[in-house]
CSV table of C-alpha atoms in Angstrom, one decimal:
chain,number,residue,atom,x,y,z
A,173,MET,CA,104.7,149.0,82.7
A,174,CYS,CA,100.9,149.3,83.0
A,175,ALA,CA,99.4,152.0,80.9
A,176,PHE,CA,97.5,153.5,83.8
A,177,VAL,CA,100.7,153.8,85.8
A,178,ALA,CA,102.6,155.3,82.9
A,179,SER,CA,100.0,158.0,82.4
A,180,GLY,CA,99.8,158.7,86.2
A,181,ARG,CA,96.0,158.1,86.2
A,182,ALA,CA,94.1,155.9,88.7
A,183,LEU,CA,97.2,154.7,90.4
A,184,THR,CA,95.6,152.9,93.4
A,185,PRO,CA,93.1,151.0,91.2
A,186,CYS,CA,95.9,150.1,88.9
A,187,ILE,CA,98.0,148.8,91.7
A,188,GLU,CA,95.1,146.7,92.9
A,189,PHE,CA,94.5,145.4,89.4
A,190,CYS,CA,98.1,144.5,88.8
A,191,MET,CA,98.4,142.8,92.2
A,192,GLY,CA,95.2,140.8,91.5
A,193,GLN,CA,96.7,139.8,88.1
A,194,THR,CA,99.9,138.7,89.9
A,195,ARG,CA,98.1,136.7,92.5
A,196,HIS,CA,96.0,135.0,89.7
A,197,SER,CA,99.1,134.2,87.7
A,198,SER,CA,100.9,132.9,90.7
A,199,SER,CA,97.9,130.7,91.6
A,200,LEU,CA,97.8,129.3,88.1
A,201,ARG,CA,101.5,128.5,88.2
A,202,THR,CA,101.1,126.8,91.5
A,203,VAL,CA,98.3,124.6,90.3
A,204,GLU,CA,100.1,123.8,87.0
A,205,ALA,CA,103.3,122.9,88.9
A,206,LEU,CA,101.4,120.6,91.2
A,207,VAL,CA,99.5,118.9,88.3
A,208,ALA,CA,102.8,118.3,86.5
A,209,GLY,CA,104.4,116.9,89.6
A,210,ILE,CA,101.4,114.7,90.4
A,211,ARG,CA,101.3,113.5,86.8
A,212,GLN,CA,104.9,112.4,87.1
A,213,GLY,CA,104.2,110.4,90.3
A,214,ASP,CA,106.0,112.9,92.6
A,215,ARG,CA,105.0,112.2,96.2
A,216,ALA,CA,106.1,115.7,97.4
A,217,SER,CA,103.7,117.3,94.9
A,218,LEU,CA,101.0,114.9,96.0
A,219,ALA,CA,101.6,115.9,99.6
A,220,ARG,CA,101.4,119.6,98.8
A,221,GLY,CA,98.3,119.0,96.7
A,222,ILE,CA,96.5,117.3,99.6
A,223,THR,CA,97.5,120.0,102.0
A,224,LEU,CA,95.9,122.5,99.6
A,225,VAL,CA,92.7,120.4,99.4
A,226,GLU,CA,92.5,120.2,103.2
A,227,SER,CA,93.0,124.0,103.7
A,228,THR,CA,90.0,126.0,104.9
A,229,ARG,CA,91.3,129.3,103.3
A,230,SER,CA,89.0,130.5,100.6
A,231,ASP,CA,91.8,131.2,98.2
A,232,HIS,CA,93.3,127.8,98.8
A,233,GLN,CA,89.9,126.2,98.2
A,234,GLN,CA,89.6,127.8,94.8
A,235,GLU,CA,93.1,126.6,93.9
A,236,ALA,CA,92.2,123.1,95.2
A,237,ARG,CA,89.1,122.9,92.9
A,238,LYS,CA,91.3,123.8,89.9
A,239,LEU,CA,93.8,121.2,91.0
A,240,VAL,CA,91.3,118.4,91.4
A,241,SER,CA,89.5,119.4,88.1
A,242,GLU,CA,92.8,119.0,86.2
A,243,CYS,CA,93.9,115.8,88.0
A,244,ILE,CA,90.7,114.0,87.4
A,245,LYS,CA,91.5,114.4,83.6
A,246,ILE,CA,94.8,112.5,83.9
A,247,PRO,CA,94.3,109.1,82.3
A,248,ARG,CA,95.0,106.3,84.7
A,249,PRO,CA,93.8,102.7,85.0
A,250,ARG,CA,90.9,102.5,87.5
A,251,SER,CA,92.2,102.1,91.0
A,252,LEU,CA,90.8,100.0,93.8
A,253,ARG,CA,89.2,102.1,96.5
A,254,ILE,CA,88.9,100.2,99.8
A,255,GLY,CA,87.6,101.5,103.1
A,256,LEU,CA,88.6,99.8,106.4
A,257,THR,CA,87.0,100.3,109.8
A,258,GLY,CA,86.8,98.5,113.1
A,259,THR,CA,86.6,99.1,116.8
A,260,PRO,CA,89.7,100.6,118.5
A,261,GLY,CA,92.3,98.0,119.3
A,262,VAL,CA,91.4,95.7,116.5
A,263,GLY,CA,94.7,96.4,114.7
A,264,LYS,CA,93.7,98.5,111.7
A,265,SER,CA,97.0,100.2,111.3
A,266,THR,CA,99.0,97.0,111.7
A,267,PHE,CA,96.7,95.2,109.3
A,268,ILE,CA,97.0,98.0,106.7
A,269,GLU,CA,100.8,98.1,106.9
A,270,SER,CA,101.2,94.3,106.6
A,271,LEU,CA,98.8,94.1,103.7
A,272,GLY,CA,100.3,97.2,102.1
A,273,MET,CA,103.8,95.8,102.2
A,274,ARG,CA,102.6,92.6,100.5
A,275,LEU,CA,100.9,94.6,97.8
A,276,LEU,CA,104.1,96.5,97.1
A,277,GLN,CA,105.8,93.2,96.6
A,278,LYS,CA,103.2,92.3,94.0
A,279,GLY,CA,104.0,95.5,92.1
A,280,HIS,CA,101.2,97.7,93.3
A,281,ARG,CA,101.5,101.4,94.3
A,282,VAL,CA,99.6,101.8,97.6
A,283,SER,CA,98.2,105.0,99.1
A,284,VAL,CA,96.8,105.1,102.6
A,285,LEU,CA,94.5,107.9,103.8
A,286,ALA,CA,94.3,107.4,107.5
A,287,VAL,CA,91.6,109.6,108.9
A,288,ASP,CA,92.6,110.5,112.5
A,289,PRO,CA,90.4,111.8,115.3
A,290,SER,CA,90.9,115.5,115.8
A,291,SER,CA,92.0,117.4,118.8
A,292,THR,CA,89.0,119.6,120.0
A,293,ARG,CA,91.5,122.4,120.8
A,294,SER,CA,93.8,122.5,117.8
A,295,GLY,CA,92.0,120.4,115.2
A,296,GLY,CA,95.1,118.4,114.6
A,297,SER,CA,95.5,114.6,114.5
A,298,ILE,CA,95.6,112.7,117.8
A,299,LEU,CA,96.7,109.2,116.9
A,300,GLY,CA,99.3,109.9,114.3
A,301,ASP,CA,98.8,106.8,112.1
A,302,LYS,CA,101.9,107.6,110.1
A,303,THR,CA,104.0,106.8,113.1
A,304,ARG,CA,102.3,103.5,113.4
A,305,MET,CA,103.1,102.5,109.8
A,306,GLN,CA,106.7,103.3,109.7
A,307,GLU,CA,107.8,100.6,107.2
A,308,LEU,CA,105.0,101.4,104.8
A,309,SER,CA,105.6,105.1,105.1
A,310,ALA,CA,109.2,104.8,104.1
A,311,ALA,CA,108.5,102.6,101.0
A,312,SER,CA,109.0,104.5,97.7
A,313,ASN,CA,105.8,103.1,96.1
A,314,ALA,CA,103.6,103.9,99.1
A,315,TYR,CA,102.1,107.1,100.4
A,316,VAL,CA,100.6,107.3,103.9
A,317,ARG,CA,98.7,110.4,104.8
A,318,PRO,CA,97.1,110.9,108.3
A,319,SER,CA,94.3,113.5,108.1
A,320,PRO,CA,92.5,115.0,111.0
A,321,ASN,CA,88.7,114.5,110.6
A,322,ARG,CA,88.0,117.9,112.2
A,323,GLY,CA,84.8,116.5,113.6
A,324,SER,CA,83.4,115.2,110.3
A,325,LEU,CA,80.6,112.8,110.5
A,326,GLY,CA,81.6,109.2,110.1
A,327,GLY,CA,85.2,109.9,111.0
A,328,VAL,CA,86.0,110.8,107.4
A,329,ALA,CA,87.6,114.1,106.5
A,330,ARG,CA,85.3,116.1,104.2
A,331,ASN,CA,87.9,116.4,101.5
A,332,THR,CA,88.9,112.7,101.5
A,333,LEU,CA,87.3,112.0,98.1
A,334,ASP,CA,89.4,114.8,96.5
A,335,SER,CA,92.5,113.3,98.2
A,336,ILE,CA,91.6,109.9,96.7
A,337,ILE,CA,91.4,111.6,93.2
A,338,LEU,CA,94.9,113.1,93.7
A,339,THR,CA,96.5,109.9,94.8
A,340,GLU,CA,95.0,108.1,91.7
A,341,ALA,CA,96.3,110.8,89.4
A,342,CYS,CA,99.7,110.3,91.0
A,343,GLY,CA,99.6,106.6,89.9
A,344,PHE,CA,98.6,104.8,93.1
A,345,ASP,CA,96.4,101.9,92.0
A,346,VAL,CA,95.3,100.8,95.5
A,347,CYS,CA,93.8,103.4,97.8
A,348,LEU,CA,93.1,102.3,101.4
A,349,VAL,CA,91.0,104.6,103.6
A,350,GLU,CA,91.2,103.9,107.3
A,351,THR,CA,88.6,105.5,109.5
A,352,VAL,CA,88.6,106.3,113.2
A,353,GLY,CA,86.4,103.4,114.1
A,354,VAL,CA,82.7,102.4,114.5
A,355,GLY,CA,81.9,104.8,117.3
A,356,GLN,CA,80.3,107.1,114.7
A,357,SER,CA,78.2,106.3,111.6
A,358,GLU,CA,80.5,105.0,108.9
A,359,THR,CA,78.2,105.4,106.0
A,360,MET,CA,80.3,108.2,104.5
A,361,VAL,CA,83.3,106.0,103.9
A,362,SER,CA,81.1,103.5,102.1
A,363,ASP,CA,80.0,106.3,99.8
A,364,MET,CA,83.5,107.1,98.6
A,365,VAL,CA,85.0,103.6,98.2
A,366,ASP,CA,84.3,100.6,96.1
A,367,MET,CA,84.7,98.0,98.9
A,368,PHE,CA,84.1,98.3,102.6
A,369,VAL,CA,86.1,96.0,104.9
A,370,LEU,CA,85.2,95.5,108.6
A,371,LEU,CA,87.9,94.3,110.9
A,372,MET,CA,87.0,92.4,114.1
A,373,GLN,CA,89.0,90.4,116.6
A,374,PRO,CA,88.6,86.9,118.1
A,375,GLY,CA,86.3,86.4,121.1
A,376,SER,CA,84.2,89.4,120.0
A,377,GLY,CA,80.8,87.9,120.7
A,378,ASP,CA,79.9,90.8,122.9
A,379,GLU,CA,81.6,93.2,120.5
A,380,LEU,CA,79.4,91.7,117.7
A,381,GLN,CA,76.4,92.7,119.7
A,382,GLY,CA,77.8,96.2,120.1
A,383,VAL,CA,78.6,96.8,116.4
A,384,LYS,CA,75.7,98.6,114.8
A,385,ARG,CA,73.7,96.5,112.5
A,386,GLY,CA,74.1,99.2,109.8
A,387,ILE,CA,77.9,98.7,109.9
A,388,MET,CA,77.5,95.0,109.3
A,389,GLU,CA,75.2,95.7,106.4
A,390,LEU,CA,77.8,97.9,104.8
A,391,ALA,CA,80.6,95.3,105.0
A,392,ASP,CA,81.6,93.5,101.8
A,393,LEU,CA,84.3,91.6,103.6
A,394,VAL,CA,84.8,90.9,107.3
A,395,VAL,CA,88.3,90.1,108.5
A,396,VAL,CA,88.7,88.4,111.9
A,397,ASN,CA,92.2,89.8,112.7
A,398,LYS,CA,94.7,88.4,115.3
A,399,ALA,CA,93.6,84.8,114.4
A,400,ASP,CA,96.8,83.1,115.4
A,401,GLY,CA,98.4,81.3,118.4
A,402,ALA,CA,96.2,81.1,121.4
A,403,MET,CA,93.4,83.0,119.7
A,404,GLU,CA,93.0,80.6,116.8
A,405,LEU,CA,90.1,78.7,118.2
A,406,ALA,CA,88.4,81.9,119.4
A,407,ALA,CA,88.8,83.3,115.9
A,408,LYS,CA,87.0,80.3,114.4
A,409,LEU,CA,84.1,80.7,116.7
A,410,THR,CA,83.9,84.4,116.0
A,411,ARG,CA,84.0,83.7,112.3
A,412,SER,CA,81.0,81.3,112.7
A,413,GLU,CA,79.1,83.9,114.7
A,414,ILE,CA,79.7,86.6,112.0
A,415,VAL,CA,78.7,84.3,109.2
A,416,ASN,CA,75.4,83.5,111.0
A,417,ALA,CA,74.8,87.2,111.5
A,418,LEU,CA,75.4,88.1,107.9
A,419,HIS,CA,72.9,85.4,106.8
A,420,LEU,CA,70.2,87.5,108.3
A,421,MET,CA,71.1,90.6,106.3
A,422,ILE,CA,70.4,91.5,102.7
A,423,PRO,CA,73.6,91.8,100.6
A,424,ARG,CA,74.0,95.3,99.2
A,425,ARG,CA,75.5,94.0,95.9
A,426,GLU,CA,73.6,91.9,93.5
A,427,SER,CA,76.7,90.1,92.4
A,428,TRP,CA,78.4,89.6,95.8
A,429,SER,CA,77.6,88.1,99.2
A,430,PRO,CA,79.8,89.3,102.0
A,431,LYS,CA,82.7,86.9,103.0
A,432,VAL,CA,84.4,86.4,106.4
A,433,VAL,CA,88.1,85.5,106.5
A,434,ARG,CA,90.4,84.8,109.5
A,435,ALA,CA,93.8,86.5,109.3
A,436,SER,CA,96.7,87.8,111.3
A,437,ALA,CA,98.5,91.0,110.5
A,438,ALA,CA,101.2,90.2,112.9
A,439,THR,CA,102.2,86.8,111.4
A,440,GLY,CA,100.9,87.4,107.8
A,441,TYR,CA,98.5,84.4,108.2
A,442,ASN,CA,95.9,84.4,105.4
A,443,LEU,CA,96.7,87.9,104.2
A,444,ASP,CA,97.1,86.5,100.6
A,445,ARG,CA,93.6,85.0,101.0
A,446,VAL,CA,92.3,88.3,102.1
A,447,TRP,CA,93.7,89.9,99.0
A,448,SER,CA,92.5,87.2,96.7
A,449,THR,CA,89.0,87.7,98.1
A,450,VAL,CA,89.3,91.4,97.4
A,451,LEU,CA,90.3,90.7,93.8
A,452,HIS,CA,87.4,88.3,93.4
A,453,TYR,CA,85.0,90.9,94.7
A,454,PHE,CA,86.2,93.5,92.1
A,455,ASP,CA,86.1,90.9,89.4
A,456,LYS,CA,82.4,90.2,90.2
A,457,LEU,CA,81.7,93.9,90.4
A,458,GLU,CA,83.3,94.6,87.0
A,459,LYS,CA,81.6,91.7,85.2
A,460,SER,CA,78.2,92.6,86.5
A,461,GLY,CA,78.6,96.3,85.5
A,462,GLU,CA,78.0,97.4,89.1
A,463,TRP,CA,81.4,99.1,89.3
A,464,ASP,CA,80.5,101.8,86.8
A,465,ALA,CA,77.2,102.5,88.5
A,466,LEU,CA,78.9,102.5,91.9
A,467,ARG,CA,81.4,105.2,90.9
A,468,ALA,CA,78.6,107.3,89.4
A,469,ASP,CA,76.6,107.0,92.6
A,470,GLN,CA,79.7,108.1,94.6
A,471,ARG,CA,80.1,111.3,92.5
A,472,ARG,CA,76.4,112.1,92.9
A,473,LYS,CA,76.3,111.7,96.6
A,474,TRP,CA,79.5,113.7,97.2
A,475,MET,CA,78.2,116.5,95.0
A,476,TRP,CA,75.2,116.9,97.2
A,477,ARG,CA,77.2,116.6,100.4
A,478,GLU,CA,79.4,119.4,99.1
A,479,VAL,CA,76.3,121.5,98.2
A,480,SER,CA,75.1,121.1,101.8
A,481,HIS,CA,78.5,122.1,103.2
A,482,LEU,CA,78.8,125.2,101.0
A,483,LEU,CA,75.3,126.3,101.7
A,484,LEU,CA,75.9,126.0,105.5
A,485,ALA,CA,79.2,127.8,105.2
A,486,ARG,CA,77.6,130.7,103.2
A,487,LEU,CA,74.7,130.8,105.7
A,488,ASP,CA,77.1,131.1,108.6
A,489,ARG,CA,78.9,134.0,106.9
A,490,ASN,CA,75.7,135.9,106.0
A,491,PRO,CA,75.4,138.9,108.4
A,492,ALA,CA,71.6,139.2,108.2
A,493,SER,CA,71.0,135.4,108.7
A,494,HIS,CA,73.6,135.3,111.5
A,495,LYS,CA,71.8,138.1,113.4
A,496,ILE,CA,68.4,136.6,113.2
A,497,ALA,CA,69.8,133.2,114.1
A,498,GLN,CA,71.1,134.6,117.4
A,499,LEU,CA,67.8,136.0,118.2
A,500,LEU,CA,65.8,132.9,117.3
A,501,GLU,CA,68.3,130.7,119.1
A,502,ALA,CA,67.4,132.4,122.3
A,503,ASP,CA,63.7,131.8,121.6
A,504,VAL,CA,64.3,128.2,121.0
A,505,LEU,CA,66.3,127.8,124.2
A,506,ASN,CA,63.5,129.3,126.3
A,507,GLY,CA,60.9,127.2,124.5
A,508,SER,CA,58.9,130.1,123.0
A,509,ILE,CA,59.1,128.7,119.4
A,510,PRO,CA,59.8,125.2,118.0
A,511,ALA,CA,63.3,124.5,116.5
A,512,GLY,CA,61.8,123.7,113.1
A,513,VAL,CA,60.0,127.1,112.9
A,514,ALA,CA,63.2,128.9,113.8
A,515,ALA,CA,65.2,127.0,111.2
A,516,GLU,CA,62.6,127.9,108.5
A,517,GLN,CA,62.8,131.6,109.4
A,518,ILE,CA,66.6,131.6,109.3
A,519,VAL,CA,66.7,129.9,105.9
A,520,SER,CA,64.0,132.3,104.6
A,521,LYS,CA,66.0,135.3,105.7
A,522,PHE,CA,69.1,133.9,104.0
A,523,LEU,CA,67.3,133.2,100.7
A,524,SER,CA,65.8,136.7,100.7
A,525,ASN,CA,69.2,138.3,101.3
A,526,PRO,CA,71.9,135.8,100.2
């Protein structure tokens, strides 16, 4: 029994202190149990860990930081982080499932973080990628996790990098990150993966014009999907157009020039060639020393993104800043002051009373 309780003094503070200690101990046990399960490769523990990471509750966020901090220390061989994007209807989910099943046959453990568009009302996933990868989802050495992007820029959930770290700690050596498509800027996914793959479909000359130049510049590999049957000739023409377009762009890696491969997720055509191209890319990256620098750059960029997010969250919770922001917003709307001046005053108020 607590000494304060035994003496009958300061009962309420004692109860609060003891309850705080209990919550702290419970939190530590939860994190320790999750770390132990993830270390053993338990998918259920991984699922609970990612749910914790995605939670917006402040107490869960504290536990999530402890969890990720412990998991990043678990020694594992370096995994392959691969981002995939493409316009809607190009067959991203089908491609990922077909490729993923082949990788399982080769002895890999594959995780898929499929970032779904969010419902504007509930914040939940709309497409439900897991239902579209039923075979891969059921495989014992695979883990498929659809995550709502909750409006995050680039279609990438804000905590996806932490989720990648947890899957790696769980022993998955290939991590595929599927994004919602090229309707938004996809630069964020390229900042958390080692390789960026753009999927396109045959006869997409007009589509090629519509794809932002920045997306093409990010691609390390372009796969022309659905390149079989009646679409075979169209796929060859599309490949030639993409090759010509890439010649006008500066490669983002010193050791690698982007490649274009025709394939079919439905029939399995050229999927082995796609994977051999991926391995060739990583071999070049490792031999040149770029891989180490790339991972370091990923950590640096995501640190500053998190700093920006935390500052905005704290600013939004600050009563004084929130009050002046409402007043200045009205002035901005009626045109009495410029937006930049209002922003500077809000930030100044926050810094003077954080």
